[in-house]
Short mmCIF file of C-alpha atoms in Angstrom, two decimals:
data_model
loop_
_atom_site.label_atom_id
_atom_site.label_comp_id
_atom_site.label_asym_id
_atom_site.label_seq_id
_atom_site.Cartn_x
_atom_site.Cartn_y
_atom_site.Cartn_z
CA MET V 287 -102.05 61.20 -171.47
CA ASP V 288 -103.37 62.48 -174.68
CA GLN V 289 -100.05 61.78 -176.00
CA ILE V 290 -100.45 61.75 -180.03
CA LYS V 291 -97.85 60.45 -182.38
CA LYS V 292 -98.25 58.28 -185.43
CA THR V 293 -97.94 55.16 -186.94
CA SER V 294 -98.63 51.43 -185.82
CA ASP V 295 -98.94 48.16 -185.71
CA SER V 296 -100.88 45.31 -187.26
CA ASP V 297 -98.64 42.95 -185.26
CA ARG V 298 -99.28 39.50 -186.83
CA LEU V 299 -102.61 39.36 -188.53
CA GLU V 300 -105.39 37.94 -190.31
CA VAL V 301 -108.59 39.69 -188.98
CA VAL V 302 -111.15 37.59 -187.47
CA ALA V 303 -114.16 38.14 -189.59
CA GLU V 304 -116.52 38.83 -186.44
CA ALA V 305 -116.45 41.96 -184.66
CA GLU V 306 -115.98 41.10 -180.92
CA ALA V 307 -118.58 41.40 -178.17
CA GLU V 308 -117.14 38.07 -176.50
CA ALA V 309 -113.39 37.31 -175.23
CA GLY V 310 -110.77 36.86 -177.48
CA ALA V 311 -107.04 37.45 -177.46
CA GLY V 312 -104.52 38.28 -180.02
CA ALA V 313 -100.79 37.96 -179.66
CA GLU V 314 -97.46 39.52 -180.69
CA ALA V 315 -93.75 38.71 -180.73
CA GLY V 316 -91.89 35.55 -180.06
CA ALA V 317 -88.93 36.69 -178.39
CA ASP V 318 -90.51 35.84 -174.74
CA ALA V 319 -90.15 32.07 -175.37
CA GLU V 320 -86.49 32.82 -174.23
CA ALA V 321 -87.49 34.63 -171.01
CA GLY V 322 -89.69 31.87 -170.32
CA ALA V 323 -87.22 28.88 -171.04
CA GLY V 324 -84.46 30.84 -169.49
CA ALA V 325 -86.13 29.64 -166.07
CA GLY V 326 -85.97 25.98 -167.85
CA ALA V 327 -87.19 24.66 -171.20
CA GLY V 328 -90.95 23.89 -171.01
CA ALA V 329 -91.85 26.58 -168.58
CA GLY V 330 -94.85 27.25 -170.74
CA SER V 331 -96.60 23.66 -169.39
CA GLU V 332 -97.54 25.76 -166.23
CA ALA V 333 -99.64 28.26 -168.40
CA GLU V 334 -103.39 27.92 -168.01
CA ALA V 335 -105.41 26.02 -170.72
CA GLY V 336 -105.80 28.38 -173.73
CA SER V 337 -102.99 30.92 -172.73
CA LEU V 338 -99.20 30.65 -173.94
CA HIS V 339 -97.50 31.66 -170.81
CA ALA V 340 -97.73 31.15 -166.98
CA GLY V 341 -98.98 34.20 -165.14
CA GLU V 342 -100.81 35.53 -168.31
CA VAL V 343 -103.56 38.13 -167.82
CA ARG V 344 -106.71 37.63 -169.82
CA VAL V 345 -107.92 40.35 -172.24
CA ASP V 346 -111.11 40.60 -173.99
CA ALA V 347 -113.28 42.67 -176.11
CA ALA V 348 -115.37 43.90 -173.32
CA LEU V 349 -112.01 44.87 -171.30
CA VAL V 350 -110.64 46.94 -174.23
CA LYS V 351 -113.98 48.87 -174.74
CA ARG V 352 -114.03 49.69 -171.08
CA LEU V 353 -110.63 51.10 -171.31
CA LEU V 354 -111.13 52.93 -174.13
CA ALA V 355 -114.23 54.66 -173.10
CA GLY V 356 -112.51 55.78 -169.74
CA GLN V 357 -109.46 56.91 -171.21
CA PHE V 358 -109.91 57.61 -174.83
CA PRO V 359 -114.00 58.19 -175.25
CA GLN V 360 -113.07 59.41 -178.80
CA TRP V 361 -112.76 55.98 -180.36
CA VAL V 362 -115.05 53.91 -177.99
CA GLU V 363 -117.78 53.83 -181.00
CA LEU V 364 -115.28 52.57 -183.49
CA PRO V 365 -115.83 48.77 -184.54
CA LEU V 366 -113.32 46.60 -182.39
CA VAL V 367 -112.17 43.53 -184.12
CA ARG V 368 -109.81 40.84 -183.00
CA VAL V 369 -106.81 39.91 -184.69
CA LYS V 370 -105.76 36.39 -185.16
CA SER V 371 -102.14 36.44 -184.36
CA THR V 372 -99.12 34.04 -184.29
CA GLY V 373 -97.47 36.20 -181.99
CA THR V 374 -96.80 35.74 -178.21
CA ASP V 375 -96.75 38.70 -175.94
CA ASN V 376 -99.57 41.02 -176.71
CA ALA V 377 -103.28 41.06 -177.44
CA ILE V 378 -103.75 42.76 -180.59
CA TYR V 379 -107.56 44.35 -181.22
CA ARG V 380 -108.33 46.30 -184.66
CA LEU V 381 -109.99 49.47 -183.92
CA GLY V 382 -111.76 51.04 -186.76
CA ASP V 383 -110.46 51.32 -190.20
CA GLU V 384 -107.28 53.10 -189.15
CA LEU V 385 -105.90 51.98 -185.65
CA SER V 386 -105.10 48.90 -183.22
CA VAL V 387 -105.06 48.52 -179.70
CA ARG V 388 -102.17 46.35 -178.42
CA LEU V 389 -102.31 45.24 -174.72
CA PRO V 390 -99.48 43.14 -172.97
CA ARG V 391 -100.66 39.70 -171.85
CA ILE V 392 -97.60 38.96 -169.54
CA GLU V 393 -95.41 41.28 -167.50
CA SER V 394 -92.08 40.79 -169.43
CA ALA V 395 -93.96 42.36 -172.33
CA THR V 396 -94.49 45.55 -170.65
CA GLY V 397 -92.85 48.93 -171.43
CA GLN V 398 -92.61 48.39 -175.08
CA ALA V 399 -95.06 51.11 -175.91
CA GLU V 400 -93.06 53.72 -174.12
CA LYS V 401 -89.99 52.63 -175.70
CA GLU V 402 -91.23 52.93 -179.01
CA LEU V 403 -93.05 56.00 -178.20
CA HIS V 404 -89.85 57.38 -177.08
CA TRP V 405 -87.28 55.89 -179.78
CA LEU V 406 -88.78 55.04 -182.79
CA PRO V 407 -90.07 58.43 -184.19
CA LYS V 408 -86.13 59.33 -183.90
CA LEU V 409 -85.13 56.04 -186.13
CA ALA V 410 -87.86 56.37 -188.54
CA PRO V 411 -86.81 58.84 -190.73
CA TYR V 412 -82.95 56.88 -191.28
CA LEU V 413 -85.13 53.71 -192.24
CA PRO V 414 -86.30 52.68 -195.36
CA LEU V 415 -89.14 50.57 -194.59
CA ALA V 416 -92.21 51.67 -192.41
CA ILE V 417 -92.14 51.22 -188.54
CA PRO V 418 -94.45 51.35 -185.98
CA THR V 419 -94.99 54.23 -182.90
CA PRO V 420 -97.92 54.49 -180.52
CA ILE V 421 -100.27 57.28 -181.12
CA ALA V 422 -101.56 57.11 -177.74
CA ILE V 423 -100.56 55.37 -173.99
CA GLY V 424 -103.03 54.13 -172.05
CA GLU V 425 -102.99 53.66 -168.25
CA PRO V 426 -103.72 50.44 -166.25
CA ALA V 427 -107.55 50.61 -165.17
CA GLU V 428 -110.46 48.35 -165.19
CA GLY V 429 -108.26 45.63 -163.53
CA TYR V 430 -106.09 45.69 -166.17
CA PRO V 431 -102.25 46.05 -164.65
CA TRP V 432 -100.47 47.71 -167.23
CA GLN V 433 -99.82 50.62 -169.61
CA TRP V 434 -101.44 49.76 -173.28
CA ALA V 435 -101.26 51.70 -176.39
CA VAL V 436 -103.18 52.68 -179.67
CA TYR V 437 -101.00 52.36 -182.82
CA ARG V 438 -101.63 53.34 -186.56
CA TRP V 439 -102.96 50.45 -188.43
CA PHE V 440 -100.69 48.74 -191.24
CA SER V 441 -102.33 46.72 -193.62
CA GLY V 442 -101.19 43.55 -194.84
CA VAL V 443 -99.95 40.19 -193.11
CA ASP V 444 -97.02 39.03 -191.38
CA ALA V 445 -94.31 36.66 -193.23
CA ILE V 446 -95.62 33.81 -191.39
CA VAL V 447 -99.11 33.63 -193.14
CA GLY V 448 -98.08 35.84 -195.87
CA ARG V 449 -96.50 35.13 -198.87
CA ILE V 450 -93.23 37.21 -200.46
CA ASP V 451 -93.39 37.31 -204.23
CA ASN V 452 -89.64 37.85 -204.82
CA LEU V 453 -87.46 36.58 -202.22
CA ALA V 454 -84.39 38.01 -203.71
CA GLU V 455 -85.98 41.54 -203.52
CA ALA V 456 -86.58 41.26 -199.78
CA ALA V 457 -83.43 39.94 -199.11
CA LYS V 458 -81.87 42.94 -200.29
CA ALA V 459 -84.74 45.39 -198.82
CA MET V 460 -84.11 44.05 -195.57
CA ALA V 461 -80.19 44.05 -195.74
CA GLN V 462 -80.83 47.76 -196.50
CA PHE V 463 -83.16 48.19 -193.59
CA VAL V 464 -80.43 46.44 -191.13
CA ALA V 465 -77.36 48.40 -192.53
CA ALA V 466 -79.33 51.69 -192.32
CA LEU V 467 -80.70 50.94 -188.94
CA HIS V 468 -77.01 49.93 -187.74
CA ARG V 469 -75.49 53.07 -189.00
CA ILE V 470 -77.65 55.25 -186.97
CA ASP V 471 -75.94 56.95 -184.09
CA PRO V 472 -76.27 54.64 -180.74
CA THR V 473 -75.31 57.25 -178.37
CA GLY V 474 -77.78 57.42 -175.31
CA GLY V 475 -79.48 54.34 -176.70
CA PRO V 476 -80.83 51.64 -174.25
CA LEU V 477 -79.69 48.55 -173.83
CA PRO V 478 -81.63 45.97 -175.63
CA ALA V 479 -84.40 43.90 -173.94
CA GLY V 480 -83.42 40.81 -171.61
CA SER V 481 -82.06 38.11 -173.58
CA ARG V 482 -80.86 40.59 -176.50
CA ARG V 483 -78.06 41.45 -174.14
CA ASP V 484 -76.90 38.06 -173.74
CA LYS V 485 -73.18 36.98 -174.72
CA LEU V 486 -73.59 33.83 -177.06
CA ALA V 487 -71.72 31.47 -174.17
CA MET V 488 -74.50 32.53 -171.67
CA ARG V 489 -76.95 30.40 -173.51
CA ASP V 490 -74.49 27.23 -173.70
CA GLU V 491 -75.97 25.40 -170.66
CA LEU V 492 -79.82 25.96 -171.93
CA VAL V 493 -79.24 25.32 -175.57
CA LEU V 494 -77.39 21.88 -174.80
CA LYS V 495 -80.14 20.83 -172.32
CA ILE V 496 -82.48 21.57 -175.26
CA ILE V 497 -80.49 19.90 -177.84
CA ALA V 498 -80.57 16.54 -175.75
CA ASP V 499 -84.15 16.86 -175.14
CA MET V 500 -84.99 17.09 -178.92
CA HIS V 501 -83.22 13.89 -179.66
CA GLY V 502 -85.09 12.42 -182.50
CA GLU V 503 -86.96 15.74 -183.52
CA ILE V 504 -83.85 17.41 -185.14
CA ASP V 505 -80.34 15.93 -186.53
CA HIS V 506 -79.07 15.89 -182.99
CA GLU V 507 -75.19 15.37 -183.93
CA ALA V 508 -75.47 18.11 -186.50
CA ALA V 509 -77.24 20.33 -183.84
CA ALA V 510 -74.55 19.76 -181.43
CA ASP V 511 -71.58 20.46 -183.87
CA ALA V 512 -73.10 23.56 -185.02
CA TRP V 513 -73.65 24.61 -181.72
CA SER V 514 -70.07 23.55 -180.49
CA ALA V 515 -68.63 25.64 -183.30
CA ALA V 516 -70.43 28.76 -182.18
CA MET V 517 -68.95 28.08 -178.82
CA LYS V 518 -65.40 28.62 -180.18
CA LEU V 519 -66.15 31.97 -181.50
CA PRO V 520 -64.40 34.70 -179.57
CA GLU V 521 -66.84 37.09 -177.65
CA TRP V 522 -67.95 39.94 -179.53
CA GLN V 523 -66.00 43.27 -178.59
CA GLY V 524 -67.28 45.52 -181.08
CA GLU V 525 -68.87 48.79 -181.02
CA PRO V 526 -72.68 48.26 -180.05
CA VAL V 527 -75.18 49.42 -182.70
CA TRP V 528 -79.00 50.13 -182.82
CA ILE V 529 -80.52 46.74 -183.15
CA HIS V 530 -84.08 45.38 -183.97
CA GLY V 531 -83.11 42.07 -182.16
CA ASP V 532 -86.04 39.95 -183.15
CA LEU V 533 -86.32 39.90 -187.16
CA HIS V 534 -88.23 36.68 -187.92
CA ALA V 535 -91.03 36.03 -189.89
CA GLY V 536 -93.69 37.08 -187.44
CA ASN V 537 -92.28 40.61 -187.20
CA LEU V 538 -92.41 41.41 -190.97
CA LEU V 539 -95.15 42.46 -192.54
CA ILE V 540 -96.29 41.64 -196.44
CA ASP V 541 -98.74 43.56 -198.15
CA GLU V 542 -99.36 42.52 -202.12
CA GLY V 543 -96.33 40.23 -201.64
CA ARG V 544 -93.92 43.11 -200.62
CA LEU V 545 -92.00 43.38 -197.65
CA THR V 546 -93.47 46.58 -196.30
CA ALA V 547 -92.59 47.20 -192.93
CA VAL V 548 -90.91 46.00 -189.77
CA ILE V 549 -92.93 45.44 -186.76
CA ASP V 550 -92.50 44.72 -182.78
CA PHE V 551 -89.51 46.48 -181.57
CA GLY V 552 -89.73 45.08 -177.92
CA CYS V 553 -86.20 43.92 -178.06
CA ILE V 554 -84.84 47.29 -179.91
CA GLY V 555 -81.58 48.91 -178.13
CA VAL V 556 -77.88 49.28 -178.58
CA GLY V 557 -75.83 46.06 -178.46
CA ASP V 558 -74.48 43.36 -180.69
CA PRO V 559 -75.50 43.62 -184.58
CA ALA V 560 -75.11 39.69 -184.96
CA TYR V 561 -78.70 39.50 -183.33
CA ASP V 562 -80.20 41.13 -186.47
CA MET V 563 -78.57 38.37 -188.83
CA LEU V 564 -81.59 36.27 -187.75
CA PHE V 565 -83.70 37.30 -190.83
CA ALA V 566 -81.20 35.10 -193.03
CA TRP V 567 -82.58 31.90 -191.42
CA SER V 568 -85.84 32.65 -190.61
CA ILE V 569 -87.20 33.60 -194.07
CA LEU V 570 -84.12 33.04 -196.69
CA ASP V 571 -83.27 29.88 -198.64
CA ALA V 572 -79.56 29.44 -199.16
CA GLN V 573 -79.21 31.19 -202.50
CA THR V 574 -81.12 34.48 -201.02
CA ARG V 575 -79.40 34.06 -197.85
CA GLU V 576 -76.22 35.03 -200.00
CA ILE V 577 -77.58 37.87 -201.44
CA PHE V 578 -78.89 39.20 -197.90
CA ARG V 579 -75.16 38.81 -196.93
CA ALA V 580 -73.33 40.35 -199.90
CA GLU V 581 -75.70 43.51 -199.88
CA LEU V 582 -75.30 43.92 -195.65
CA GLN V 583 -71.61 42.72 -195.85
CA PRO V 584 -71.32 41.66 -192.27
CA ASP V 585 -67.95 40.56 -191.06
CA GLU V 586 -66.93 36.86 -190.85
CA GLN V 587 -67.25 36.65 -187.24
CA THR V 588 -70.74 39.04 -187.16
CA TRP V 589 -72.29 36.27 -189.32
CA VAL V 590 -71.21 33.47 -187.86
CA ARG V 591 -71.84 34.46 -184.53
CA GLY V 592 -75.37 35.65 -186.17
CA LYS V 593 -75.95 32.06 -186.94
CA GLY V 594 -75.11 30.96 -183.35
CA PHE V 595 -77.69 33.20 -182.05
CA ALA V 596 -80.29 32.07 -184.58
CA LEU V 597 -79.69 28.15 -183.81
CA SER V 598 -79.95 28.83 -180.16
CA MET V 599 -83.21 31.31 -180.27
CA GLY V 600 -85.25 28.41 -182.82
CA LEU V 601 -83.92 25.65 -180.29
CA ILE V 602 -85.22 27.53 -177.34
CA ALA V 603 -88.50 28.44 -179.18
CA TYR V 604 -89.53 25.48 -180.54
CA PRO V 605 -90.25 23.42 -177.69
CA TYR V 606 -91.93 26.04 -175.72
CA TYR V 607 -94.26 26.86 -178.29
CA LYS V 608 -94.85 23.33 -179.83
CA GLU V 609 -98.30 22.91 -178.21
CA SER V 610 -99.59 26.50 -177.34
CA ASN V 611 -98.49 28.13 -180.81
CA PRO V 612 -97.89 25.74 -183.51
CA LEU V 613 -97.48 28.32 -186.20
CA PHE V 614 -94.82 29.94 -184.06
CA ALA V 615 -93.22 26.77 -183.37
CA GLY V 616 -93.11 26.33 -187.47
CA VAL V 617 -91.11 29.50 -187.85
CA ALA V 618 -88.38 28.12 -184.91
CA LYS V 619 -88.22 24.84 -186.26
CA ARG V 620 -87.28 26.42 -190.01
CA ILE V 621 -84.92 28.25 -188.40
CA ILE V 622 -83.32 25.13 -186.91
CA ASP V 623 -83.36 23.33 -189.95
CA GLU V 624 -81.91 26.34 -192.03
CA VAL V 625 -78.88 27.01 -189.63
CA LEU V 626 -78.36 23.12 -189.93
CA ALA V 627 -78.56 23.03 -193.34
CA ASP V 628 -75.79 25.80 -193.56
CA TYR V 629 -73.52 23.96 -191.49
CA ARG V 630 -73.80 20.51 -193.19
CA SER V 631 -73.15 22.89 -196.27
CA SER V 632 -69.89 24.22 -194.97
CA LEU V 633 -68.33 20.75 -194.29
CA GLY V 634 -68.23 20.28 -197.88
#
């Protein structure tokens, strides 16, 4: 169990100033809205008050201390500080100055640490930005039902709460990251997580329902037309590549105004490169989107398919998190708005 590797996770930050002795929960990435909404938009309404998902396991500082004491006593005396997070899947605690602890809050978020431990050290040498890997994996105990992990701490804040000083520079940096990831030999790589295996058409019924339900909140006609255009694309038949699968603002780390790391590889696998176009509508504006596209040089169908995936992700996540996680819902709404602006612009 003393499997030690390196690096880490600051999975969506802003450290809460008090070191905790009471209950508290952080969180992590937003991909899980799609799993929840896949069972019907609004599934999050069944969650208990104060939680994001139905069936969520409560995590507090006392539990984390007990888990550390039983499995990694060398770290139990370090200060434990809750991380205030805009993410959705994990509770995050800062442990001392150099470590963090991440614990899944929902069953669909389990397995990420093991996947990261196995694959990310193999990918990291080929990538131009820092990425996390666990340094230790904890086992279920103390009433907590799943594996959990200790990571190396990354300084900075995510791109939801942090400001990128030079968006054009960030567009180039992310294009280089995505290109490098897609060039890595995919032989033996796993399938992406859950919904990142979907063909675009598999989302059609759910997306159309959400567009109808959001009448008055978005440009309904533009959303329906943009989605219809995406549905007319031929199915992807290309060679699969390594993908991150969730490159939205919450999974990008900013330090001193610069993009420094890509975090949360819960969706990682070998699949459709179009999923990694999401960054273009999550962070960028029309001008810097073109910089990203020119640097990355995806083929036309990958770009347009990526726009369709981005629209579907935004539409699924926005109503799911609108009440429970307004900051992340804001990310989803921005994706919708940018895709629809792009669509209207393309009409001339």
